[in-house]
Amino acid sequence: MGALHELSAAELVAAYRDRAVSPVEATRAVLDHIAAWEPRLHALYLPRPEAALAAARESEARWRRGEPLGPIDGVPITLKDNIATRGDPTPLGTRAVPLSPAQADAPPAARVRESGAVLLAKTTMPDYGMLSSGLSSFHALARNPWDLRKTPGGSSAGAGAAAAAGYGPLHVGTDIGGSLRLPAGWCGIFTLKPSLGRVPIDPPYTGRAAGPMTRTVADSALLMQVLSRPDARDSMSLPWQDIAWGEFDAAPERLRGLRIGLLLDAGCGLPVQPAVRAAVEDAARAFERAGAVVEAMPPFFTRAMLDGMDHFWRMRSHVDMKALPEDARAQVLPYIRQWADSAAGLSADAMFRAASQFHATRVATVAACAPFDYVLSPTSPVVAFEAELPSPTNDPLRPLEHIAFTVPFNMSEQPAASINCGYTDEGLPIGLQIAGRRFDDLGVLKVARAWERIREPQRPWPTPLIEG
């Protein structure tokens, strides 16, 4: 058995069952590891070691009685800042929000508590979740454990960093345009953005999903057993299905005969960096060797679609910020204020055309994917950029140039995963996105697991002794 903080959730649960390890021992090991990393990583919000150890002791007693509450009882876990936890403030990454205690656990928080998981802390995010970096007016600047000069991505910034750094095996983030997959790709971990409504969330919103962020496909499949349980508060949730999440463990033979689309040109946004393109092309050739039929896929996402969504989100944020008291509004990151205020002059006609691009994106994405069982693409056209930057362009008038591969699948409601497929010469991870048809969340997990089996050996996870 390896170091306890390195064990997967499945390994921990098996060790608890066999009484080889206790939840208290595992939690202490993770907390010690966090103490070595966190002063430089800044992944956590509201860390509560004593509360975590108290929860671990309760779990230990349940395992001794042979009465675990659920499949992740006693497993250390973190939740993103914007997933409300009862009694705690939910700052949404910004100093502009009053620190009022939440009245109830949001659905993902409720599900993991009901299953007996040990909540270590919340994780950091940028202001309002509107950046793909860890830059925040409220939280300390989150950094990437592979290279502390780089961003972990966002908006699930702290969760991506925590998973890569070994802050326990399970982490939960959210995604409305790439906020699970971008940090997963830039931190070298695995995530699944589920089909819209597969994981209940409150408040629900067009394209918004919560999902697991883990080092392995197996741990995400285990966490999906818990997160996908029903909650009536999500008016956009899917009818609950008894999905056999435990059947995720597909052999490479699973790929034989699958028709795979290979999307290397998103249609707009930043050009794909050569190292990213090469890694994704190498992955596609490995799929072909495993028996899949891989076919180049023409771009379908357009500048009008990306700009329309951008302008709509600008106006939404502009309206929200206008409602803030002036002193609170001044606390928001200047980059985000400039981005939002640029919508002030948009006409009603312009806003209608902008809003219509959400549906246009949905229709185009579904049609483009229809001939294929699954679609491979880069998660992002670029690898992790400087930690201090809000976005790769550092331009509030060109803020979303890096999400053209990810955001279409939010609007089409299709499941999409990110999994590592290589490294740059500098050692930065490169993400491979695997998208499936709507509702085929388990299928995406199976394809990701098959890829996990056939890909080249992965580099060791970063340690707090290696600063990049």
Tab-separated table of C-alpha atoms in Angstrom:
chain	number	residue	atom	x	y	z
A	1	MET	CA	0.000	0.000	0.000
A	2	GLY	CA	1.328	3.430	-0.948
A	3	ALA	CA	1.189	6.641	1.038
A	4	LEU	CA	-2.319	7.130	2.385
A	5	HIS	CA	-2.800	10.536	0.771
A	6	GLU	CA	-2.037	8.938	-2.611
A	7	LEU	CA	-4.688	6.214	-2.354
A	8	SER	CA	-7.731	6.381	-4.593
A	9	ALA	CA	-11.226	6.503	-3.169
A	10	ALA	CA	-11.808	2.901	-4.223
A	11	GLU	CA	-8.593	1.812	-2.510
A	12	LEU	CA	-9.505	3.664	0.676
A	13	VAL	CA	-12.971	2.134	0.825
A	14	ALA	CA	-11.516	-1.357	0.331
A	15	ALA	CA	-8.968	-0.680	3.095
A	16	TYR	CA	-11.702	0.562	5.442
A	17	ARG	CA	-13.749	-2.530	4.742
A	18	ASP	CA	-10.754	-4.779	5.500
A	19	ARG	CA	-9.818	-2.658	8.535
A	20	ALA	CA	-6.354	-2.187	7.097
A	21	VAL	CA	-6.734	1.591	7.328
A	22	SER	CA	-9.140	3.796	9.243
A	23	PRO	CA	-10.794	6.984	7.969
A	24	VAL	CA	-9.013	8.852	10.758
A	25	GLU	CA	-5.603	7.652	9.581
A	26	ALA	CA	-6.414	8.549	5.979
A	27	THR	CA	-7.734	11.980	6.902
A	28	ARG	CA	-4.685	12.791	9.033
A	29	ALA	CA	-2.374	11.750	6.197
A	30	VAL	CA	-4.202	13.988	3.726
A	31	LEU	CA	-4.213	16.924	6.154
A	32	ASP	CA	-0.459	16.552	6.710
A	33	HIS	CA	0.110	16.496	2.961
A	34	ILE	CA	-2.059	19.591	2.507
A	35	ALA	CA	-0.030	21.415	5.162
A	36	ALA	CA	3.104	20.861	3.067
A	37	TRP	CA	1.499	22.146	-0.157
A	38	GLU	CA	-1.099	24.747	0.693
A	39	PRO	CA	1.084	27.735	1.644
A	40	ARG	CA	2.209	27.852	-1.991
A	41	LEU	CA	-0.785	26.363	-3.821
A	42	HIS	CA	-3.717	28.321	-2.320
A	43	ALA	CA	-6.309	25.764	-3.387
A	44	LEU	CA	-8.499	25.822	-0.272
A	45	TYR	CA	-11.174	27.971	1.317
A	46	LEU	CA	-12.483	27.273	4.838
A	47	PRO	CA	-10.131	24.391	5.679
A	48	ARG	CA	-11.347	22.804	8.901
A	49	PRO	CA	-8.985	20.068	10.047
A	50	GLU	CA	-10.719	19.472	13.384
A	51	ALA	CA	-14.145	19.176	11.813
A	52	ALA	CA	-12.715	16.789	9.214
A	53	LEU	CA	-11.156	14.619	11.895
A	54	ALA	CA	-14.419	14.578	13.854
A	55	ALA	CA	-16.258	13.404	10.728
A	56	ALA	CA	-13.546	10.786	10.154
A	57	ARG	CA	-14.010	9.451	13.675
A	58	GLU	CA	-17.751	9.106	13.073
A	59	SER	CA	-17.012	7.255	9.840
A	60	GLU	CA	-14.527	5.005	11.607
A	61	ALA	CA	-17.234	4.004	14.098
A	62	ARG	CA	-19.652	3.202	11.263
A	63	TRP	CA	-17.094	1.014	9.487
A	64	ARG	CA	-16.407	-0.843	12.749
A	65	ARG	CA	-20.119	-1.592	12.971
A	66	GLY	CA	-20.196	-2.577	9.308
A	67	GLU	CA	-22.701	0.197	8.595
A	68	PRO	CA	-21.184	2.675	6.148
A	69	LEU	CA	-23.605	5.352	4.970
A	70	GLY	CA	-22.656	5.058	1.326
A	71	PRO	CA	-19.974	4.204	-1.235
A	72	ILE	CA	-17.638	7.039	-0.184
A	73	ASP	CA	-18.045	6.887	3.596
A	74	GLY	CA	-14.859	8.176	5.210
A	75	VAL	CA	-13.239	9.333	1.962
A	76	PRO	CA	-11.728	12.859	2.061
A	77	ILE	CA	-13.422	15.292	-0.309
A	78	THR	CA	-13.523	18.997	-1.201
A	79	LEU	CA	-16.338	21.124	-2.639
A	80	LYS	CA	-16.004	24.261	-4.748
A	81	ASP	CA	-16.678	27.640	-3.108
A	82	ASN	CA	-19.926	28.111	-5.105
A	83	ILE	CA	-21.466	24.832	-3.880
A	84	ALA	CA	-23.283	26.027	-0.772
A	85	THR	CA	-22.640	24.291	2.539
A	86	ARG	CA	-25.040	24.963	5.394
A	87	GLY	CA	-23.824	27.599	7.831
A	88	ASP	CA	-20.915	28.725	5.659
A	89	PRO	CA	-20.607	31.868	3.528
A	90	THR	CA	-20.527	31.389	-0.244
A	91	PRO	CA	-18.376	34.264	-1.544
A	92	LEU	CA	-18.317	33.098	-5.185
A	93	GLY	CA	-14.682	34.086	-5.333
A	94	THR	CA	-15.328	37.810	-4.969
A	95	ARG	CA	-15.045	40.422	-2.226
A	96	ALA	CA	-18.263	41.992	-3.544
A	97	VAL	CA	-20.538	39.319	-2.032
A	98	PRO	CA	-21.696	39.600	1.614
A	99	LEU	CA	-20.429	36.724	3.714
A	100	SER	CA	-23.826	35.449	4.814
A	101	PRO	CA	-24.152	31.834	6.000
A	102	ALA	CA	-25.925	29.484	3.605
A	103	GLN	CA	-29.241	28.178	4.907
A	104	ALA	CA	-28.856	24.696	3.414
A	105	ASP	CA	-26.448	22.396	1.664
A	106	ALA	CA	-26.653	22.595	-2.129
A	107	PRO	CA	-27.503	19.225	-3.736
A	108	PRO	CA	-23.897	18.043	-4.297
A	109	ALA	CA	-22.988	18.953	-0.716
A	110	ALA	CA	-26.048	17.206	0.637
A	111	ARG	CA	-25.308	14.040	-1.334
A	112	VAL	CA	-21.692	13.712	-0.208
A	113	ARG	CA	-22.609	14.355	3.433
A	114	GLU	CA	-25.390	11.760	3.246
A	115	SER	CA	-22.839	9.285	1.942
A	116	GLY	CA	-20.474	9.910	4.855
A	117	ALA	CA	-17.628	11.598	2.983
A	118	VAL	CA	-15.160	13.628	5.051
A	119	LEU	CA	-15.370	17.260	3.956
A	120	LEU	CA	-11.874	18.731	4.239
A	121	ALA	CA	-12.549	22.223	2.898
A	122	LYS	CA	-14.070	24.256	0.111
A	123	THR	CA	-11.903	25.127	-2.905
A	124	THR	CA	-11.065	28.474	-4.434
A	125	MET	CA	-12.449	30.078	-7.593
A	126	PRO	CA	-12.218	33.418	-9.452
A	127	ASP	CA	-14.774	36.221	-9.098
A	128	TYR	CA	-18.248	34.884	-9.925
A	129	GLY	CA	-16.639	31.944	-11.724
A	130	MET	CA	-16.188	34.135	-14.785
A	131	LEU	CA	-12.485	33.433	-15.416
A	132	SER	CA	-10.567	30.351	-16.525
A	133	SER	CA	-7.867	31.048	-13.954
A	134	GLY	CA	-7.434	31.171	-10.199
A	135	LEU	CA	-7.332	34.980	-10.008
A	136	SER	CA	-9.743	36.226	-7.353
A	137	SER	CA	-10.442	39.404	-5.402
A	138	PHE	CA	-11.357	37.255	-2.377
A	139	HIS	CA	-9.130	34.172	-2.420
A	140	ALA	CA	-5.355	34.064	-2.599
A	141	LEU	CA	-4.035	33.365	-6.092
A	142	ALA	CA	-4.337	29.643	-6.849
A	143	ARG	CA	-1.404	28.004	-8.596
A	144	ASN	CA	-0.739	24.874	-10.634
A	145	PRO	CA	1.185	22.146	-8.761
A	146	TRP	CA	2.974	21.088	-11.974
A	147	ASP	CA	4.521	24.572	-12.197
A	148	LEU	CA	3.728	27.161	-9.538
A	149	ARG	CA	4.264	29.939	-12.067
A	150	LYS	CA	1.224	28.715	-13.993
A	151	THR	CA	-2.525	28.806	-13.431
A	152	PRO	CA	-4.467	25.673	-12.502
A	153	GLY	CA	-7.268	26.955	-14.742
A	154	GLY	CA	-10.768	27.826	-13.704
A	155	SER	CA	-13.229	28.446	-12.629
A	156	SER	CA	-12.825	25.219	-10.602
A	157	ALA	CA	-9.297	26.413	-9.898
A	158	GLY	CA	-8.702	25.154	-6.390
A	159	ALA	CA	-10.347	21.816	-7.131
A	160	GLY	CA	-8.078	21.158	-10.101
A	161	ALA	CA	-4.978	22.100	-8.136
A	162	ALA	CA	-6.087	20.071	-5.111
A	163	ALA	CA	-6.706	16.930	-7.159
A	164	ALA	CA	-3.329	17.126	-8.903
A	165	ALA	CA	-1.524	17.861	-5.636
A	166	GLY	CA	-3.083	14.912	-3.791
A	167	TYR	CA	-5.438	16.711	-1.408
A	168	GLY	CA	-7.388	13.476	-1.114
A	169	PRO	CA	-9.003	11.588	-4.001
A	170	LEU	CA	-12.374	13.332	-4.485
A	171	HIS	CA	-13.222	16.893	-5.504
A	172	VAL	CA	-16.393	18.489	-6.861
A	173	GLY	CA	-16.430	21.454	-9.241
A	174	THR	CA	-18.861	23.158	-11.615
A	175	ASP	CA	-18.835	24.008	-15.317
A	176	ILE	CA	-20.819	26.380	-17.549
A	177	GLY	CA	-18.331	26.781	-20.406
A	178	GLY	CA	-15.348	24.630	-19.451
A	179	SER	CA	-14.824	25.245	-15.739
A	180	LEU	CA	-14.397	21.557	-14.917
A	181	ARG	CA	-12.554	20.509	-18.065
A	182	LEU	CA	-10.109	23.402	-18.451
A	183	PRO	CA	-8.519	23.007	-14.992
A	184	ALA	CA	-8.629	19.226	-15.437
A	185	GLY	CA	-6.732	19.545	-18.709
A	186	TRP	CA	-4.186	22.006	-17.340
A	187	CYS	CA	-3.675	20.017	-14.116
A	188	GLY	CA	-3.484	16.578	-15.761
A	189	ILE	CA	-6.458	15.085	-13.906
A	190	PHE	CA	-9.766	13.527	-14.986
A	191	THR	CA	-13.190	15.116	-14.926
A	192	LEU	CA	-16.646	14.452	-16.312
A	193	LYS	CA	-18.961	17.315	-17.161
A	194	PRO	CA	-22.183	15.328	-17.043
A	195	SER	CA	-25.213	15.680	-19.271
A	196	LEU	CA	-27.166	18.712	-18.125
A	197	GLY	CA	-29.350	17.689	-15.201
A	198	ARG	CA	-27.581	14.398	-14.504
A	199	VAL	CA	-26.169	15.885	-11.284
A	200	PRO	CA	-28.753	18.068	-9.542
A	201	ILE	CA	-27.523	21.547	-8.670
A	202	ASP	CA	-29.021	24.628	-7.066
A	203	PRO	CA	-29.393	27.130	-8.550
A	204	PRO	CA	-29.731	25.514	-11.992
A	205	TYR	CA	-28.810	27.540	-15.069
A	206	THR	CA	-28.483	26.999	-18.807
A	207	GLY	CA	-25.401	24.890	-19.421
A	208	ARG	CA	-24.392	24.687	-15.745
A	209	ALA	CA	-23.252	21.325	-14.431
A	210	ALA	CA	-21.504	19.981	-11.342
A	211	GLY	CA	-19.159	17.048	-11.628
A	212	PRO	CA	-16.284	15.042	-10.158
A	213	MET	CA	-12.621	16.036	-10.419
A	214	THR	CA	-10.275	13.162	-9.628
A	215	ARG	CA	-6.984	11.611	-10.596
A	216	THR	CA	-8.627	8.514	-12.077
A	217	VAL	CA	-11.706	7.573	-14.056
A	218	ALA	CA	-12.572	5.015	-11.371
A	219	ASP	CA	-12.882	7.660	-8.666
A	220	SER	CA	-15.098	9.863	-10.837
A	221	ALA	CA	-17.362	6.882	-11.557
A	222	LEU	CA	-17.585	6.181	-7.826
A	223	LEU	CA	-18.433	9.797	-7.047
A	224	MET	CA	-21.089	9.857	-9.770
A	225	GLN	CA	-22.956	7.170	-7.833
A	226	VAL	CA	-23.435	9.783	-5.134
A	227	LEU	CA	-23.730	13.058	-7.061
A	228	SER	CA	-26.342	11.769	-9.515
A	229	ARG	CA	-28.914	10.991	-6.827
A	230	PRO	CA	-32.099	13.063	-7.204
A	231	ASP	CA	-32.891	16.428	-5.649
A	232	ALA	CA	-36.181	18.212	-6.296
A	233	ARG	CA	-34.592	21.653	-5.975
A	234	ASP	CA	-33.112	21.371	-9.476
A	235	SER	CA	-35.986	22.122	-11.834
A	236	MET	CA	-33.744	21.267	-14.802
A	237	SER	CA	-32.621	17.876	-13.516
A	238	LEU	CA	-33.142	14.676	-15.463
A	239	PRO	CA	-35.407	11.929	-14.162
A	240	TRP	CA	-33.272	9.767	-11.908
A	241	GLN	CA	-31.858	6.630	-13.526
A	242	ASP	CA	-30.251	3.662	-11.822
A	243	ILE	CA	-27.113	3.864	-13.959
A	244	ALA	CA	-24.569	1.087	-13.475
A	245	TRP	CA	-21.692	3.450	-12.728
A	246	GLY	CA	-19.663	0.514	-11.445
A	247	GLU	CA	-19.495	-0.878	-14.984
A	248	PHE	CA	-17.203	1.949	-16.155
A	249	ASP	CA	-14.109	-0.294	-16.223
A	250	ALA	CA	-13.882	-0.875	-19.968
A	251	ALA	CA	-11.074	-2.795	-21.606
A	252	PRO	CA	-9.365	-1.401	-24.733
A	253	GLU	CA	-11.600	-3.710	-26.746
A	254	ARG	CA	-14.410	-1.304	-25.937
A	255	LEU	CA	-12.961	1.011	-28.599
A	256	ARG	CA	-13.158	-1.540	-31.421
A	257	GLY	CA	-15.621	-0.485	-34.088
A	258	LEU	CA	-16.527	2.841	-32.499
A	259	ARG	CA	-16.881	5.727	-34.917
A	260	ILE	CA	-14.847	8.593	-33.512
A	261	GLY	CA	-14.889	12.190	-34.714
A	262	LEU	CA	-11.575	14.030	-34.434
A	263	LEU	CA	-12.051	17.777	-34.006
A	264	LEU	CA	-8.779	19.678	-34.288
A	265	ASP	CA	-10.197	23.025	-35.413
A	266	ALA	CA	-12.815	24.548	-33.107
A	267	GLY	CA	-13.887	27.029	-35.774
A	268	CYS	CA	-12.847	30.148	-33.866
A	269	GLY	CA	-10.799	31.223	-30.898
A	270	LEU	CA	-7.103	30.774	-30.252
A	271	PRO	CA	-5.113	28.549	-32.616
A	272	VAL	CA	-4.198	25.126	-31.283
A	273	GLN	CA	-0.629	25.081	-30.035
A	274	PRO	CA	1.594	22.568	-31.880
A	275	ALA	CA	2.272	20.488	-28.754
A	276	VAL	CA	-1.451	20.232	-28.024
A	277	ARG	CA	-2.286	19.227	-31.599
A	278	ALA	CA	0.471	16.625	-31.658
A	279	ALA	CA	-0.675	15.041	-28.378
A	280	VAL	CA	-4.309	14.822	-29.505
A	281	GLU	CA	-3.314	13.396	-32.887
A	282	ASP	CA	-1.194	10.798	-31.107
A	283	ALA	CA	-4.211	9.873	-28.978
A	284	ALA	CA	-6.379	9.525	-32.091
A	285	ARG	CA	-3.829	7.163	-33.649
A	286	ALA	CA	-3.892	5.073	-30.460
A	287	PHE	CA	-7.684	4.876	-30.751
A	288	GLU	CA	-7.251	3.670	-34.338
A	289	ARG	CA	-4.754	1.005	-33.277
A	290	ALA	CA	-7.326	-0.171	-30.727
A	291	GLY	CA	-9.849	-0.652	-33.538
A	292	ALA	CA	-11.815	2.581	-33.555
A	293	VAL	CA	-12.684	4.259	-36.834
A	294	VAL	CA	-11.417	7.836	-36.539
A	295	GLU	CA	-12.634	10.468	-38.980
A	296	ALA	CA	-11.628	14.110	-39.211
A	297	MET	CA	-14.508	16.356	-38.180
A	298	PRO	CA	-15.045	19.778	-39.749
A	299	PRO	CA	-15.474	22.755	-37.403
A	300	PHE	CA	-19.034	23.711	-36.541
A	301	PHE	CA	-18.682	26.407	-33.873
A	302	THR	CA	-18.625	29.959	-35.204
A	303	ARG	CA	-17.425	33.369	-34.169
A	304	ALA	CA	-21.047	34.548	-34.036
A	305	MET	CA	-21.867	31.779	-31.547
A	306	LEU	CA	-18.910	32.508	-29.289
A	307	ASP	CA	-19.446	36.271	-29.399
A	308	GLY	CA	-23.176	35.908	-28.807
A	309	MET	CA	-22.685	33.908	-25.630
A	310	ASP	CA	-19.929	36.265	-24.525
A	311	HIS	CA	-22.143	39.331	-25.020
A	312	PHE	CA	-25.072	37.726	-23.221
A	313	TRP	CA	-22.880	36.836	-20.225
A	314	ARG	CA	-21.414	40.345	-20.238
A	315	MET	CA	-24.894	41.833	-20.012
A	316	ARG	CA	-25.935	39.414	-17.273
A	317	SER	CA	-22.879	40.401	-15.247
A	318	HIS	CA	-23.372	44.088	-16.048
A	319	VAL	CA	-26.935	43.959	-14.735
A	320	ASP	CA	-25.839	42.053	-11.627
A	321	MET	CA	-23.056	44.520	-10.889
A	322	LYS	CA	-25.240	47.572	-11.438
A	323	ALA	CA	-27.408	46.268	-8.602
A	324	LEU	CA	-24.445	46.243	-6.196
A	325	PRO	CA	-23.668	49.140	-3.893
A	326	GLU	CA	-20.835	51.202	-5.334
A	327	ASP	CA	-18.380	50.183	-2.630
A	328	ALA	CA	-19.129	46.484	-3.256
A	329	ARG	CA	-18.899	46.870	-7.023
A	330	ALA	CA	-15.462	48.434	-6.627
A	331	GLN	CA	-14.258	45.201	-5.006
A	332	VAL	CA	-14.763	43.126	-8.188
A	333	LEU	CA	-11.652	42.452	-10.250
A	334	PRO	CA	-11.100	45.326	-12.694
A	335	TYR	CA	-10.827	42.858	-15.593
A	336	ILE	CA	-14.313	41.535	-14.900
A	337	ARG	CA	-15.767	45.010	-14.350
A	338	GLN	CA	-14.364	46.173	-17.691
A	339	TRP	CA	-15.696	43.046	-19.412
A	340	ALA	CA	-19.174	43.466	-17.937
A	341	ASP	CA	-19.393	47.225	-18.448
A	342	SER	CA	-18.575	46.819	-22.142
A	343	ALA	CA	-22.153	45.537	-22.551
A	344	ALA	CA	-23.717	48.807	-21.351
A	345	GLY	CA	-24.390	50.077	-24.863
A	346	LEU	CA	-25.830	46.901	-26.347
A	347	SER	CA	-29.323	47.334	-27.778
A	348	ALA	CA	-32.320	45.076	-27.218
A	349	ASP	CA	-31.916	43.784	-30.774
A	350	ALA	CA	-28.279	42.981	-30.129
A	351	MET	CA	-29.153	41.138	-26.925
A	352	PHE	CA	-31.838	39.090	-28.672
A	353	ARG	CA	-29.339	38.069	-31.344
A	354	ALA	CA	-26.773	37.273	-28.665
A	355	ALA	CA	-29.190	35.117	-26.667
A	356	SER	CA	-30.235	33.226	-29.803
A	357	GLN	CA	-26.674	31.928	-30.184
A	358	PHE	CA	-27.136	29.546	-27.260
A	359	HIS	CA	-29.767	27.645	-29.213
A	360	ALA	CA	-27.820	27.955	-32.453
A	361	THR	CA	-24.834	26.383	-30.724
A	362	ARG	CA	-26.955	23.557	-29.390
A	363	VAL	CA	-28.391	22.715	-32.807
A	364	ALA	CA	-25.016	22.902	-34.552
A	365	THR	CA	-23.243	20.793	-31.940
A	366	VAL	CA	-25.824	18.000	-31.936
A	367	ALA	CA	-25.886	17.900	-35.738
A	368	ALA	CA	-22.095	17.822	-36.018
A	369	CYS	CA	-21.784	14.990	-33.484
A	370	ALA	CA	-24.660	12.892	-34.846
A	371	PRO	CA	-22.535	10.759	-37.228
A	372	PHE	CA	-20.173	9.733	-34.428
A	373	ASP	CA	-20.326	7.648	-31.279
A	374	TYR	CA	-17.825	9.954	-29.557
A	375	VAL	CA	-15.775	13.033	-30.400
A	376	LEU	CA	-12.124	13.640	-29.516
A	377	SER	CA	-10.618	17.117	-29.357
A	378	PRO	CA	-8.198	19.202	-27.360
A	379	THR	CA	-9.721	20.307	-24.087
A	380	SER	CA	-8.111	23.688	-24.703
A	381	PRO	CA	-6.095	25.023	-27.615
A	382	VAL	CA	-3.385	26.122	-25.166
A	383	VAL	CA	-1.669	24.773	-22.073
A	384	ALA	CA	-1.592	26.442	-18.669
A	385	PHE	CA	-0.596	30.110	-18.803
A	386	GLU	CA	0.858	32.492	-16.212
A	387	ALA	CA	-0.941	32.303	-12.879
A	388	GLU	CA	-1.343	36.066	-12.548
A	389	LEU	CA	-3.287	36.417	-15.809
A	390	PRO	CA	-7.107	36.327	-15.825
A	391	SER	CA	-7.202	34.631	-19.253
A	392	PRO	CA	-4.736	33.527	-21.946
A	393	THR	CA	-5.323	36.728	-23.929
A	394	ASN	CA	-5.305	39.040	-20.876
A	395	ASP	CA	-7.885	41.058	-22.839
A	396	PRO	CA	-11.378	41.633	-21.352
A	397	LEU	CA	-12.716	42.241	-24.855
A	398	ARG	CA	-11.387	38.835	-26.026
A	399	PRO	CA	-11.955	36.818	-22.866
A	400	LEU	CA	-13.302	33.490	-24.155
A	401	GLU	CA	-10.911	32.636	-26.983
A	402	HIS	CA	-9.823	29.436	-25.213
A	403	ILE	CA	-13.236	27.813	-24.579
A	404	ALA	CA	-14.334	27.073	-28.160
A	405	PHE	CA	-13.757	23.322	-27.740
A	406	THR	CA	-15.588	23.080	-24.402
A	407	VAL	CA	-18.562	25.470	-24.370
A	408	PRO	CA	-20.511	23.853	-27.250
A	409	PHE	CA	-21.069	20.739	-25.140
A	410	ASN	CA	-22.528	22.783	-22.289
A	411	MET	CA	-25.139	24.187	-24.639
A	412	SER	CA	-25.875	20.851	-26.316
A	413	GLU	CA	-26.193	19.231	-22.860
A	414	GLN	CA	-23.844	16.409	-23.910
A	415	PRO	CA	-21.459	14.710	-21.477
A	416	ALA	CA	-17.802	15.612	-22.021
A	417	ALA	CA	-14.709	14.524	-20.121
A	418	SER	CA	-11.123	15.729	-19.973
A	419	ILE	CA	-8.277	13.294	-19.438
A	420	ASN	CA	-4.543	13.723	-19.776
A	421	CYS	CA	-2.991	12.745	-23.117
A	422	GLY	CA	0.555	14.043	-22.886
A	423	TYR	CA	2.930	16.755	-21.731
A	424	THR	CA	4.765	19.698	-23.217
A	425	ASP	CA	8.556	19.773	-23.301
A	426	GLU	CA	8.300	21.869	-20.131
A	427	GLY	CA	6.262	19.171	-18.398
A	428	LEU	CA	2.823	20.808	-18.495
A	429	PRO	CA	-0.143	18.442	-18.937
A	430	ILE	CA	-2.261	18.393	-22.113
A	431	GLY	CA	-5.965	17.547	-21.914
A	432	LEU	CA	-7.927	15.329	-24.310
A	433	GLN	CA	-11.665	16.019	-24.408
A	434	ILE	CA	-13.975	13.040	-24.980
A	435	ALA	CA	-17.574	14.002	-25.732
A	436	GLY	CA	-20.528	11.652	-26.113
A	437	ARG	CA	-24.152	11.824	-27.091
A	438	ARG	CA	-26.626	13.320	-24.656
A	439	PHE	CA	-27.338	11.050	-21.683
A	440	ASP	CA	-24.394	8.715	-22.496
A	441	ASP	CA	-22.421	9.687	-19.391
A	442	LEU	CA	-21.482	6.081	-18.632
A	443	GLY	CA	-20.317	5.576	-22.212
A	444	VAL	CA	-17.973	8.560	-21.923
A	445	LEU	CA	-16.563	7.106	-18.707
A	446	LYS	CA	-15.997	3.766	-20.438
A	447	VAL	CA	-14.184	5.330	-23.387
A	448	ALA	CA	-12.094	7.432	-21.007
A	449	ARG	CA	-11.226	4.319	-19.013
A	450	ALA	CA	-10.211	2.479	-22.182
A	451	TRP	CA	-7.964	5.428	-23.069
A	452	GLU	CA	-6.556	5.414	-19.545
A	453	ARG	CA	-5.514	1.795	-20.166
A	454	ILE	CA	-3.828	2.320	-23.550
A	455	ARG	CA	-2.136	5.697	-23.108
A	456	GLU	CA	1.571	6.048	-22.441
A	457	PRO	CA	2.720	5.775	-18.808
A	458	GLN	CA	2.003	8.985	-16.930
A	459	ARG	CA	4.583	11.096	-15.166
A	460	PRO	CA	4.645	11.016	-11.359
A	461	TRP	CA	2.275	13.453	-9.703
A	462	PRO	CA	3.947	16.665	-8.511
A	463	THR	CA	5.078	16.844	-4.901
A	464	PRO	CA	5.561	19.820	-2.605
A	465	LEU	CA	9.320	19.356	-2.966
A	466	ILE	CA	9.161	20.172	-6.686
A	467	GLU	CA	8.267	23.783	-7.424
A	468	GLY	CA	8.508	23.761	-11.217
